[in-house]
Coordinates of C-alpha atoms and ligand atoms in Angstrom, one line a residue:
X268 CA 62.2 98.8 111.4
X269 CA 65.3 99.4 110.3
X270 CA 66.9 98.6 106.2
X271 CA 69.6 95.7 106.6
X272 CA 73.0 96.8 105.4
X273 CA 74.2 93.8 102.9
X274 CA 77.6 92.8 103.8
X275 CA 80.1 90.2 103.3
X276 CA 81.0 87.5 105.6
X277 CA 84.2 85.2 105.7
X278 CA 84.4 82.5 108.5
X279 CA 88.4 82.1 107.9
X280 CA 90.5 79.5 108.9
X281 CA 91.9 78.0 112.2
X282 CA 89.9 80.1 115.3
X283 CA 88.2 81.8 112.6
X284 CA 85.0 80.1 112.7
X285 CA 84.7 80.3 115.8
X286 CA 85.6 83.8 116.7
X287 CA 82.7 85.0 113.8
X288 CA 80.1 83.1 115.3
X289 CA 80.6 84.8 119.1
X290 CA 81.3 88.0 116.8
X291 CA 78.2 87.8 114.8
X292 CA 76.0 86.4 117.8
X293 CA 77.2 89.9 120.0
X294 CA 76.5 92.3 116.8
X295 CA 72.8 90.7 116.1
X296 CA 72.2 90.6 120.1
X297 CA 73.2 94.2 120.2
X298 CA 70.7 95.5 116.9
X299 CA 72.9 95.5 114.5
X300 CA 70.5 95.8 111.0
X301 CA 72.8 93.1 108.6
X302 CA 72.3 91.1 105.9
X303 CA 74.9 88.4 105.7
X304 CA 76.1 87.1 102.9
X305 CA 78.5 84.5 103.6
X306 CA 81.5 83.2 101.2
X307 CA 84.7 81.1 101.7
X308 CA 88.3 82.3 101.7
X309 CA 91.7 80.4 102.4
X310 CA 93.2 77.5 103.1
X311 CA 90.4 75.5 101.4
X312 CA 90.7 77.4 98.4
X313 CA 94.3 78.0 98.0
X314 CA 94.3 74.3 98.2
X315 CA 91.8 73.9 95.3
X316 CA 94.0 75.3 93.3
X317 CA 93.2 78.9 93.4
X318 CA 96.5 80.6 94.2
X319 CA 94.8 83.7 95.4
X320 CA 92.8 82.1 98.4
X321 CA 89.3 83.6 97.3
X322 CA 87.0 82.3 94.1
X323 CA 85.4 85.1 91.5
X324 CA 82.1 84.5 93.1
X325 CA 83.2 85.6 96.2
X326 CA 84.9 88.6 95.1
X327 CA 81.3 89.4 93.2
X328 CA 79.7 89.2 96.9
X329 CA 82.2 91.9 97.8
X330 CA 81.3 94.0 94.5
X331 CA 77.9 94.0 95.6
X332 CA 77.8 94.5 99.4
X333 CA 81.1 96.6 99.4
X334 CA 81.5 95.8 103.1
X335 CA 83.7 92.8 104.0
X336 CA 83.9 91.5 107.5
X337 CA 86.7 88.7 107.3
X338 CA 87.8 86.2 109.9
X339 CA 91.8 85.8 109.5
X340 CA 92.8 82.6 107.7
X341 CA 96.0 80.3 107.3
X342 CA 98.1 81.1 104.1
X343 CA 99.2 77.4 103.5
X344 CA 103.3 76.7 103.6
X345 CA 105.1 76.6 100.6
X346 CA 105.0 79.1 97.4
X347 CA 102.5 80.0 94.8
X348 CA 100.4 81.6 97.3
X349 CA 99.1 85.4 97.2
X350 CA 98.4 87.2 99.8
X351 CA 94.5 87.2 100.1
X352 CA 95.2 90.1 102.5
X353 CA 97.2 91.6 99.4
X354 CA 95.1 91.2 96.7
X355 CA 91.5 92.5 98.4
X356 CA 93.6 95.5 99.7
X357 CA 94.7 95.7 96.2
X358 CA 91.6 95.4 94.0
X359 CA 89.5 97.0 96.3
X360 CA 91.4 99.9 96.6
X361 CA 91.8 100.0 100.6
X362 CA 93.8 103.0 101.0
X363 CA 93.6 103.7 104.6
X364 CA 94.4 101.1 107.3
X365 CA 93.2 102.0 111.0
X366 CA 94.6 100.4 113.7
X367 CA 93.4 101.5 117.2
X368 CA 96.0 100.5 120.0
X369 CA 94.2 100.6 123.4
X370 CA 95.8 99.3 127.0
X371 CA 92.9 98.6 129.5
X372 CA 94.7 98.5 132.4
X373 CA 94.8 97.3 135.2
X374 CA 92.2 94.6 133.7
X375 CA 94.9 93.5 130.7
X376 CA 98.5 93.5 131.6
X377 CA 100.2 96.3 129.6
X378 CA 103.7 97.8 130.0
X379 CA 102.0 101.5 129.2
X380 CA 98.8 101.7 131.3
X381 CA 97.9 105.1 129.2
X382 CA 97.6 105.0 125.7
X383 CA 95.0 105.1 123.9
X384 CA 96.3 105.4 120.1
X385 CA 95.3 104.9 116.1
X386 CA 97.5 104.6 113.8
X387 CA 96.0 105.4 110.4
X388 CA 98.5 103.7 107.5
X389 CA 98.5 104.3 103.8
X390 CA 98.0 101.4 102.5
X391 CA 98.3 101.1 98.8
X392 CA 101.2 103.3 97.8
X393 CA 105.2 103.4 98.7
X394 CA 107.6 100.3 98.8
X395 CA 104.2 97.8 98.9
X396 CA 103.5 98.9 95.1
X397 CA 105.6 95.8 94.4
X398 CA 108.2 97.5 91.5
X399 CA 111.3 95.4 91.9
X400 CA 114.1 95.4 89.6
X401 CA 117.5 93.1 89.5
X402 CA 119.2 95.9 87.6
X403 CA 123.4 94.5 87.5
X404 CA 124.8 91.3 89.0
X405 CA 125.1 93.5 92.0
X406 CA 122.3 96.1 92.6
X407 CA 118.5 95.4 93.3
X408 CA 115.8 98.0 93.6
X409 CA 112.5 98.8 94.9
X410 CA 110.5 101.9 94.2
X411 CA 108.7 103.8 96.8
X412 CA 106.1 106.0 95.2
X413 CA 104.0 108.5 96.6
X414 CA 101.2 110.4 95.1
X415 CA 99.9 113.5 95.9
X416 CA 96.8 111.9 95.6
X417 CA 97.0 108.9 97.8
X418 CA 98.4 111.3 99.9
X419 CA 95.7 113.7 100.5
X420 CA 93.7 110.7 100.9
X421 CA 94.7 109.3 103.7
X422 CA 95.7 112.8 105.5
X423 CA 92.0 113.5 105.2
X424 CA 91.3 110.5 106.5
X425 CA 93.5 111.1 109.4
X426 CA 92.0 114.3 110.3
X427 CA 88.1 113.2 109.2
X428 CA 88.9 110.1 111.5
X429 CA 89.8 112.5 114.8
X430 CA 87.0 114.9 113.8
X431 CA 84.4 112.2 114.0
X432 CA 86.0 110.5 117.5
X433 CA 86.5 113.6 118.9
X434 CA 90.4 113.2 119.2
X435 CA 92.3 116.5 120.1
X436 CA 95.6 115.8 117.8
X437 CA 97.0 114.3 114.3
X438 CA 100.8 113.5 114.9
X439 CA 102.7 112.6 111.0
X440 CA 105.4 110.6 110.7
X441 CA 108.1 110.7 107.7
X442 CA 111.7 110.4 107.1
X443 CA 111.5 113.9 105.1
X444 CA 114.8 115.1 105.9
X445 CA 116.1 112.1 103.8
X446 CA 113.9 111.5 101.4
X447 CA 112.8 115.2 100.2
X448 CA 111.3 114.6 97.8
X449 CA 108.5 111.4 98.3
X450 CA 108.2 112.0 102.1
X451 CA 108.6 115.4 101.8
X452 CA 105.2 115.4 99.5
X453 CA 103.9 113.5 102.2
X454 CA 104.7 116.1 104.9
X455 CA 103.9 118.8 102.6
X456 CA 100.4 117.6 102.2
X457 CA 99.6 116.7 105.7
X458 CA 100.8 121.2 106.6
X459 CA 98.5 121.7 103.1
X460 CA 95.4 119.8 104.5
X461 CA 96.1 120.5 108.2
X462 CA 94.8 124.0 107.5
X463 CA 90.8 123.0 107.1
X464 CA 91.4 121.5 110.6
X465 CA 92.6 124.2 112.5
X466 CA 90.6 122.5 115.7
X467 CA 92.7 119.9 115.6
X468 CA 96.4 120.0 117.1
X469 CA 99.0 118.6 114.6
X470 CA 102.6 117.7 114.3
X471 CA 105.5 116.2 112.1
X472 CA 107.9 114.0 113.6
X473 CA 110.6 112.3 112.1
X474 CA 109.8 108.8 112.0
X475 CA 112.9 107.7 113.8
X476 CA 112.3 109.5 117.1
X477 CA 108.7 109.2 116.7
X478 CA 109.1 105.5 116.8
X479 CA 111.3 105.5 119.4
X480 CA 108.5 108.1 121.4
X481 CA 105.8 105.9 120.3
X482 CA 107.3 102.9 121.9
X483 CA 108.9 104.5 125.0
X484 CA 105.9 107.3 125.8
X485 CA 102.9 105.9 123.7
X486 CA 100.2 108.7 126.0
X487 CA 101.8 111.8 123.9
X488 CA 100.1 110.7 121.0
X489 CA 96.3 110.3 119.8
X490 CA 96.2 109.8 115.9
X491 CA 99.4 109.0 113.8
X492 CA 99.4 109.1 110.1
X493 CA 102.1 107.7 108.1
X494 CA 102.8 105.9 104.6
X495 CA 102.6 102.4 104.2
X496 CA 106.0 101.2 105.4
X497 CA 106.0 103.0 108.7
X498 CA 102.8 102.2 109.5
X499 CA 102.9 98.7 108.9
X500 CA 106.3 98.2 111.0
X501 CA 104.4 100.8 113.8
X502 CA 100.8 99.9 113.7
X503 CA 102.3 96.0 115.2
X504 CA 104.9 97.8 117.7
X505 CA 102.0 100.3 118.8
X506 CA 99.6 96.8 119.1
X507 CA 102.4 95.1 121.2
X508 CA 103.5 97.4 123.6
X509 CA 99.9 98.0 124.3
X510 CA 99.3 94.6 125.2
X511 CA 96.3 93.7 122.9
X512 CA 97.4 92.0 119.8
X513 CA 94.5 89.9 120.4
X514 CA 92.4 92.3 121.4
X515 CA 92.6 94.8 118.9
X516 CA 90.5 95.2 115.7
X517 CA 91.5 97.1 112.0
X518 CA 89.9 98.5 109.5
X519 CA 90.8 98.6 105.5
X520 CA 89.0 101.3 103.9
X521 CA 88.4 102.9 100.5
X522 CA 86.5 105.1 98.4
X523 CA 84.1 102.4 98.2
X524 CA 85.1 99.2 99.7
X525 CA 85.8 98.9 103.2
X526 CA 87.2 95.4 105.1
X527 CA 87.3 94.7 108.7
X528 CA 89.1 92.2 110.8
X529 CA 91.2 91.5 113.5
X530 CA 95.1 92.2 113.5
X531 CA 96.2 88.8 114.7
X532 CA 96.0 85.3 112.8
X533 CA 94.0 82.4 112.4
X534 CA 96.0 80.9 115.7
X535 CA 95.6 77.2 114.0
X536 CA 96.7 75.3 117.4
X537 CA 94.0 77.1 119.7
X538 CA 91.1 75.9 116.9
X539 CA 88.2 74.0 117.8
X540 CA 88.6 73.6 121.6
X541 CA 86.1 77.0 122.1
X542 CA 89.6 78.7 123.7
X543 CA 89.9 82.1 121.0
X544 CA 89.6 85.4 122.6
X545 CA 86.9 86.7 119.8
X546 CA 87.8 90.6 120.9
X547 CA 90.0 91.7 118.0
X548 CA 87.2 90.6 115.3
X549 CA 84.4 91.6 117.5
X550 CA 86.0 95.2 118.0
X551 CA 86.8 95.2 113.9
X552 CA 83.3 94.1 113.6
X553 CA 82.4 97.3 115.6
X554 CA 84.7 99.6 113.2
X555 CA 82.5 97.7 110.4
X556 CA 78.8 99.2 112.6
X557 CA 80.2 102.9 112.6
X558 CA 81.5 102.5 108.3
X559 CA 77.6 101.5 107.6
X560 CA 75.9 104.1 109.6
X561 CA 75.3 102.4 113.0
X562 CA 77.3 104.0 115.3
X563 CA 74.8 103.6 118.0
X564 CA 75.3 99.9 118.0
X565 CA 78.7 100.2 117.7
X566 CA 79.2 101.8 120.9
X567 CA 76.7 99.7 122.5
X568 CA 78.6 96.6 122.1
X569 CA 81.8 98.1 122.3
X570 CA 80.8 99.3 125.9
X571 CA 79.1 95.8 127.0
X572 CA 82.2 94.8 125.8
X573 CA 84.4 96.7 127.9
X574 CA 82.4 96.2 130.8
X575 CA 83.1 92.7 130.7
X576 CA 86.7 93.4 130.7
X577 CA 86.0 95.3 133.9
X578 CA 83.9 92.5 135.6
X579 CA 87.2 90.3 134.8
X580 CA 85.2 88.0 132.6
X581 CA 88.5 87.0 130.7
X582 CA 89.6 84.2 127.8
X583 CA 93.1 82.3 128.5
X584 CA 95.3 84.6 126.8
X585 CA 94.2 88.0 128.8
X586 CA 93.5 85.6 132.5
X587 CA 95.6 86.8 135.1
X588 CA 95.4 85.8 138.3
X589 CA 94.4 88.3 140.9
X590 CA 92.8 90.2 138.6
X591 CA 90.4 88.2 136.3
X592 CA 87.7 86.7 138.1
X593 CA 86.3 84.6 135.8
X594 CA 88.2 82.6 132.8
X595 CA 85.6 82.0 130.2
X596 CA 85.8 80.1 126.7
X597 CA 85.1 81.7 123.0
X598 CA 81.2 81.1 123.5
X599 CA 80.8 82.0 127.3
X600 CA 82.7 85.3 126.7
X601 CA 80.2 86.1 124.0
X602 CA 77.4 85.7 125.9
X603 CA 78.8 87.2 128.8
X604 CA 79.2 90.5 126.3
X605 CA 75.6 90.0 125.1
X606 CA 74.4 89.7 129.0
X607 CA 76.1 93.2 129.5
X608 CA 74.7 95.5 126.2
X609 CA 73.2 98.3 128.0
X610 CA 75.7 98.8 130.4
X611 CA 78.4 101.4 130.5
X612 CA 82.1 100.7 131.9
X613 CA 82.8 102.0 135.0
X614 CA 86.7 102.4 135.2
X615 CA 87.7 102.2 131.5
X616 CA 86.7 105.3 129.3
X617 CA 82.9 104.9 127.6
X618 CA 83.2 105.4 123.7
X619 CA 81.4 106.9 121.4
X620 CA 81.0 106.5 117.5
X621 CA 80.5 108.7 114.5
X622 CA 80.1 107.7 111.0
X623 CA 82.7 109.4 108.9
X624 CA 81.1 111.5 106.2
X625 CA 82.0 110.7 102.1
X626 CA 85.4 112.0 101.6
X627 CA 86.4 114.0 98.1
X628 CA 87.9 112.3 95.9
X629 CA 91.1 114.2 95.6
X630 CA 92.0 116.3 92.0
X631 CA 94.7 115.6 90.1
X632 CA 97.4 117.7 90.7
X633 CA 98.2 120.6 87.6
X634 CA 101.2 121.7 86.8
X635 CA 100.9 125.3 84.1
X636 CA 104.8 124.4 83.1
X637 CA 106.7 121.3 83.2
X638 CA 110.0 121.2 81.2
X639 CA 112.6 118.3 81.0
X640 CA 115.8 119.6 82.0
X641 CA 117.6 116.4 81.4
X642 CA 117.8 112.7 81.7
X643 CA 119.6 110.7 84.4
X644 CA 121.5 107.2 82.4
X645 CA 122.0 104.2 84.4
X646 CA 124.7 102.2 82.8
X647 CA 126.4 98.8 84.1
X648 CA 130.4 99.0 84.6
X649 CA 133.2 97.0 85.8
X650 CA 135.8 99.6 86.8
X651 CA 137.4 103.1 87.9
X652 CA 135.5 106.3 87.9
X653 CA 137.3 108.6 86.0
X654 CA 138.1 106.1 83.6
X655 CA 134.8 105.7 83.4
X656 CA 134.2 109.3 83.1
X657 CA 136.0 110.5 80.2
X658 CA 134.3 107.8 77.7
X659 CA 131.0 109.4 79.3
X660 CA 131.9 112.8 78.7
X661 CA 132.7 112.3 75.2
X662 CA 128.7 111.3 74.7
X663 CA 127.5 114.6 75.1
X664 CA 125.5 116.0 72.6
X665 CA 125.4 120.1 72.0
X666 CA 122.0 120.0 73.8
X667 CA 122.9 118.0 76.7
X668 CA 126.5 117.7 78.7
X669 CA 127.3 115.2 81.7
X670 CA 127.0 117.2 85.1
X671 CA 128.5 114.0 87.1
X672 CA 128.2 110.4 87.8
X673 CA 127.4 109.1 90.7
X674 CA 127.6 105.8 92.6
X675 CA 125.0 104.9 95.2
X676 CA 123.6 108.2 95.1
X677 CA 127.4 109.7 95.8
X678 CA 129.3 111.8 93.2
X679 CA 132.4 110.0 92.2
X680 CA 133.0 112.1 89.4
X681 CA 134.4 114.6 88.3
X682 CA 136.7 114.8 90.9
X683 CA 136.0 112.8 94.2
X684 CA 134.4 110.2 95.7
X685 CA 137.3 108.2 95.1
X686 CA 136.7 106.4 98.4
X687 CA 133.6 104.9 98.3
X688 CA 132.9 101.4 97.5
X689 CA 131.4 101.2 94.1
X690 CA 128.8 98.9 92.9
X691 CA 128.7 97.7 89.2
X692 CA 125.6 100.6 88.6
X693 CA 126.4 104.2 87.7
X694 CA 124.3 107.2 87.1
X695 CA 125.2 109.3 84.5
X696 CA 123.2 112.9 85.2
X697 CA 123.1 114.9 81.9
X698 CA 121.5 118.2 82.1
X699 CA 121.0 120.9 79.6
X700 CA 118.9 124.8 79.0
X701 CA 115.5 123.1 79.6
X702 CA 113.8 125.5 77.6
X703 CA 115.3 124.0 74.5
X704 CA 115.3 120.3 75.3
X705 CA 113.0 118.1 73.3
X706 CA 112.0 114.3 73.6
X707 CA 114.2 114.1 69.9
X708 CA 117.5 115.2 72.4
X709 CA 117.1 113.0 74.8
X710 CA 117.0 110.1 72.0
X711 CA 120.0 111.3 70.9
X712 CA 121.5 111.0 73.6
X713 CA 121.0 107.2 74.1
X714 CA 122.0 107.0 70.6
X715 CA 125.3 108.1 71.4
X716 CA 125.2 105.8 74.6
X717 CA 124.5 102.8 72.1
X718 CA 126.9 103.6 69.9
X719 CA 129.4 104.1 72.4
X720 CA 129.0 100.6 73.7
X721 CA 127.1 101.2 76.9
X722 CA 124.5 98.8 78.0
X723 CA 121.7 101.3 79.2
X724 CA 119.9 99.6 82.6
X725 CA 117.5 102.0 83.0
X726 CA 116.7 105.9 82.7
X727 CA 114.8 108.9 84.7
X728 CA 113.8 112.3 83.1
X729 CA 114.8 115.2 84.9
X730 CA 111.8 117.9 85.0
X731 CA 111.1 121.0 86.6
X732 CA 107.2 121.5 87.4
X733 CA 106.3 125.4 87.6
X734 CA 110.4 126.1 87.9
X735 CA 111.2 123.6 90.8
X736 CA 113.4 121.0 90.4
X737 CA 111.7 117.8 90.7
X738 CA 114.6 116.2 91.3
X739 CA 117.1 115.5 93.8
X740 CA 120.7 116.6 93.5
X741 CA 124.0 113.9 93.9
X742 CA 124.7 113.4 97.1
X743 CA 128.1 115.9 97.0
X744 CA 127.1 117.7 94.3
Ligands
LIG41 P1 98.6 84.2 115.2 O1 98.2 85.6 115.4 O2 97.6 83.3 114.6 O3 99.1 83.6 116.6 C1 100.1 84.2 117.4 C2 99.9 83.7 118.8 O4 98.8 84.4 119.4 C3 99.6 82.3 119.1 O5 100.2 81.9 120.3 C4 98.1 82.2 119.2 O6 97.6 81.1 119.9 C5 97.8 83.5 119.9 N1 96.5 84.1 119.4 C6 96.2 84.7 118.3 N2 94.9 85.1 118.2 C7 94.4 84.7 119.4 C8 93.1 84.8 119.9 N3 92.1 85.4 119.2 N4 92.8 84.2 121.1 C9 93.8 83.6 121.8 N5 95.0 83.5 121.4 C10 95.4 84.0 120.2 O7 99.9 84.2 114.3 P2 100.8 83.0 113.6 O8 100.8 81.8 114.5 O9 102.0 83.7 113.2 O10 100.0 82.7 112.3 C11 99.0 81.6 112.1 C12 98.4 81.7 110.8 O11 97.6 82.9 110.6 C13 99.4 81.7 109.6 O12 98.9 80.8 108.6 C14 99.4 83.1 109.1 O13 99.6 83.2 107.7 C15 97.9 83.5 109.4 N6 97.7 85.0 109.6 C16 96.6 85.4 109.0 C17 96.2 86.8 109.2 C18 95.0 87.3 108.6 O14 94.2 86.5 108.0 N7 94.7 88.5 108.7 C19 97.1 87.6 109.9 C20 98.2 87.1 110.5 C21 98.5 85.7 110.3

C-alpha cells in the first residue's frame, strides 16, 4: 500500500465547494494516495476581520504539508483586502507559474484548433515586487527587478519542465532590446542555461512580436518562458484564444511549496445549482499528482478526463450543439470521469506525466571587481535645462564632475534636448576615475547638493562589475 502524501485543501468560495468535491471524488476514484488536510480561506475570513483572507493556522497546514490544492475564492468589494493569491505566492516563495493552454477541438470550440502550449511565468520578481514611489508632484515610479537568481530559476524550470513532458522546444520572451540591462539578464541567462539542454530546441523573441505570434499562430510554440509581467498579461491571452479559461489548470511552484488551482474565479452566480465545469481545478489537481510523485494517476485521470471530452459528456459552458451529446451538471460530469479511468482518448492526444526532479538552488552570483564609477542624483525642479545646468555643474567636486542631466531618460543637457517635454524630475549623472572613488566622495557630493539648495529625491550608484558598465547610458548620450 502506498504512503499518503499530506496536503492542503481549500474548498474556496462561490463554485468552489463544489468544483473540489467532483475534483477530490475523481483523484481518490483514480488512486490517488492523499491525506487531506482541509482549512478555510476567503470571503469568510476576510470578513472576520482578517485582511489577508487566510488565518495563521491555516498557513501552518501549508508549512507542514507544503502542497496546497486551493479552490478560487471571492475577494470581497471594497479596500483593505490582500490578495490571498498574493500573499501565499509571496510567503511561500512560488517562483514559477505554469499555465498549460490546450484547444481540444473539435469537442471545445476554439479559434486555433492546434495548440497545445505552457507558459511558464516568473512569478515573484519584476514590476509585482510592489516598489512604488510618488517621487515629484509629477513623476511616479515602479521598479522592475530582476535577479540572476530568480532568473536561473525559472529558466531551469522551463527547460526541467519540457525535459520531463517530453516537449521538443523552449521559446523566451523579453523586451531586451529596450531594456538591456534587466531583460537582457534575463535573455542572457536563458542562452547561459540553454546550453545543458542542447536536446531541446530554443529561441528568443521579442515579446512584442512574440505576443502578436502567440495570439495569431499559437501551434509554433510548445514552452514559453518569460518574467512576471509578460506572462501574466500572456498566460490569460494564450488561455483565451484557446478557448479553455475554464478548462484550464495552473500550478505555483517553489523550492519547497507548491500551490495548484484553476485559472478562472470563484463564478459566484453559477454557485450552488451543481452547474460548474470542475475541469480547470480537476486538471490543476492533476499538476498537484505529478509535483508529489504520482504521475501514474495523474495521467490516468487526466486521460478518463479527456475521453469524456471526446464522448461529448459536456457542462453548460463547453455544450455545443451538434457536438456535445450529453450536457451534464458539476456531479454527473465527475462521475462520468470516474466511469471512464482506464480508458485512453481516442482523437485527442494521450498524455503522459513525469515528476520533475529537485532543482539546484541557484549560487549567488560573484563578481572578483566591482568599482563605483559614479552616482546618478535625482533632484526636483521647476524650470529650464541649462539654467538648470550651470547651478549643477558648479557642484562638482575634484573627484566627481557632471557628465549630463537627463529628463525622462533623454539628455537635455549640455546641449540638446531642448524639445522634449520635461517633467519636474531630473537626473543628474556624475561620473568620475572609478579607481579612485570612495563611499567618502560620493557623500561629498550630496553635501554640495545640500548646500546648494537641491532637494535630493532619490539616488543610484553607478558600478562596473569585472570592467562592464552596469549601467545604462542617457538616452542621446
Ligand atoms: P470568474 O472566473 O469567476 O467568472 C467569469 C465567467 O466565467 C463567468 O461568466 C462565470 O460564470 C464563468 N465561469 C468561471 N468558471 C466557471 C466554471 N468552472 N464553470 C462554468 N462557468 C465558469 O471571474 P469573475 O466573475 O471576474 O470573478 C468572480 C470572483 O472570483 C471575484 O471575487 C474574483 O475576485 C474571484 N477570482 C478568484 C480567483 C482565484 O481565487 N484564483 C481568480 C479570479 C477571480
Amino acid at each position: 500500500m502506498a504512503t499518503k502524501t499530506p496536503i492542503t485543501v481549500a474548498h474556496g468560495d462561490g463554485i468552489g465547494p463544489e468544483i473540489m468535491a467532483a475534483t477530490l471524488h475523481i483523484l481518490e476514484s483514480a488512486g490517488a494516495q492523499l491525506d487531506i488536510e482541509t482549512i478555510e480561506i476567503g470571503e469568510k475570513v476576510y470578513l472576520s476581520g482578517n485582511s489577508s483572507g487566510i488565518a495563521q493556522s491555516s498557513i501552518d497546514s501549508l508549512r507542514r504539508t507544503k502542497v496546497f490544492l486551493k479552490a478560487p475564492i471571492t475577494t470581497p468589494q471594497g479596500g483593505g483586502f490582500k490578495s490571498l493569491n498574493v500573499t501565499t505566492r509571496k510567503m511561500l516563495g512560488l517562483y514559477a507559474n505554469i499555465r498549460p493552454c490546450v484547444s481540444y477541438h473539435p469537442y471545445v470550440d476554439t479559434k486555433h484548433p492546434v495548440m497545445d502550449v505552457v507558459i511558464v511565468r516568473e512569478n515573484e520578481e519584476d514590476l509585482y515586487a510592489g516598489i512604488e514611489y510618488q517621487l515629484s508632484a509629477d513623476v511616479t515610479q515602479s521598479l522592475k527587478l530582476i535577479t540572476r537568481r530568480g532568473t536561473e530559476r525559472i529558466v531551469r524550470y522551463a527547460f526541467e519542465y519540457a525535459k520531463a513532458n517530453g516537449r521538443k522546444k523552449v521559446t523566451c520572451f523579453t523586451k531586451d532590446n529596450i531594456m538591456k540591462i534587466s531583460d537582457g539578464l534575463f535573455h542572457k541567462v536563458f542562452d547561459e542555461l540553454g546550453k545543458q539542454y542542447p536536446e531541446i530546441e530554443q529561441e528568443h523573441w521579442i515579446v512584442d512580436i512574440g505576443a502578436a505570434k502567440l495570439a495569431d499562430t499559437p501551434e509554433i510554440f510548445d514552452v514559453i518562458v518569460m518574467p512576471n509581467l509578460y506572462g501574466d498579461i500572456l498566460s490569460d491571452v494564450a488561455a483565451q484564444i484557446a478557448g479553455s479559461v475554464g478548462l484550464a489548470g495552473s500550478s505555483n511552484v517553489g523550492m519547497e511549496y507548491a500551490m495548484f488551482e484553476a485559472i478562472h474565479g470563484s463564478a459566484p452566480r453559477r454557485a450552488g445549482q451543481n452547474l460548474a465545469n470542475p475541469s480547470g481545478l480537476l486538471l490543476g489537481g492533476v499538476m498537484m499528482l505529478a509535483h508529489i510523485g504520482q504521475p501514474e494517476i495523474a495521467a490516468r485521470v487526466h486521460n478518463a478526463w479527456l475521453k469524456t471530452l471526446e464522448d461529448g459528456v459536456h457542462t453548460y459552458d463547453i455544450f455545443q450543439e451538434g457536438v456535445s451529446k450529453t450536457k451534464v451538471g458539476t456531479k454527473e460530469f465527475a462521475q462520468a470521469v470516474v466511469d471512464r479511468l482506464g480508458q485512453m482518448p481516442e482523437k485527442l492526444k494521450a498524455v503522459e506525466y513525469k515528476a520533475l526532479p529537485k532543482l539546484p538552488e541557484p549560487a549567488y552570483p560573484h563578481y572578483d571587481k566591482i568599482e563605483q564609477s559614479g552616482v546618478d542624483i535625482f533632484v526636483n525642479y521647476e524650470g529650464d535645462a541649462n539654467e538648470l545646468g550651470q547651478k549643477i555643474e558648479k557642484l562638482g567636486t575634484d573627484k566627481l564632475k557632471l557628465v549630463f542631466i537627463s529628463n525622462r531618460g533623454t539628455k537635455v543637457y549640455p546641449g540638446g534636448g531642448a524639445d522634449v517635454v520635461k517633467a519636474d524630475q531630473w537626473r543628474c549623472r556624475f561620473e568620475g576615475d572609478r579607481t579612485q572613488i570612495t563611499p567618502r566622495d560620493i557623500l561629498a557630493l550630496y553635501t554640495s547638493f545640500v548646500d546648494g539648495g537641491f532637494n535630493i529625491i532619490k539616488s543610484e550608484g553607478l558600478f562596473y562589475y569585472d570592467d562592464q558598465r552596469g549601467y545604462s547610458l542617457g538616452q542621446g548620450q
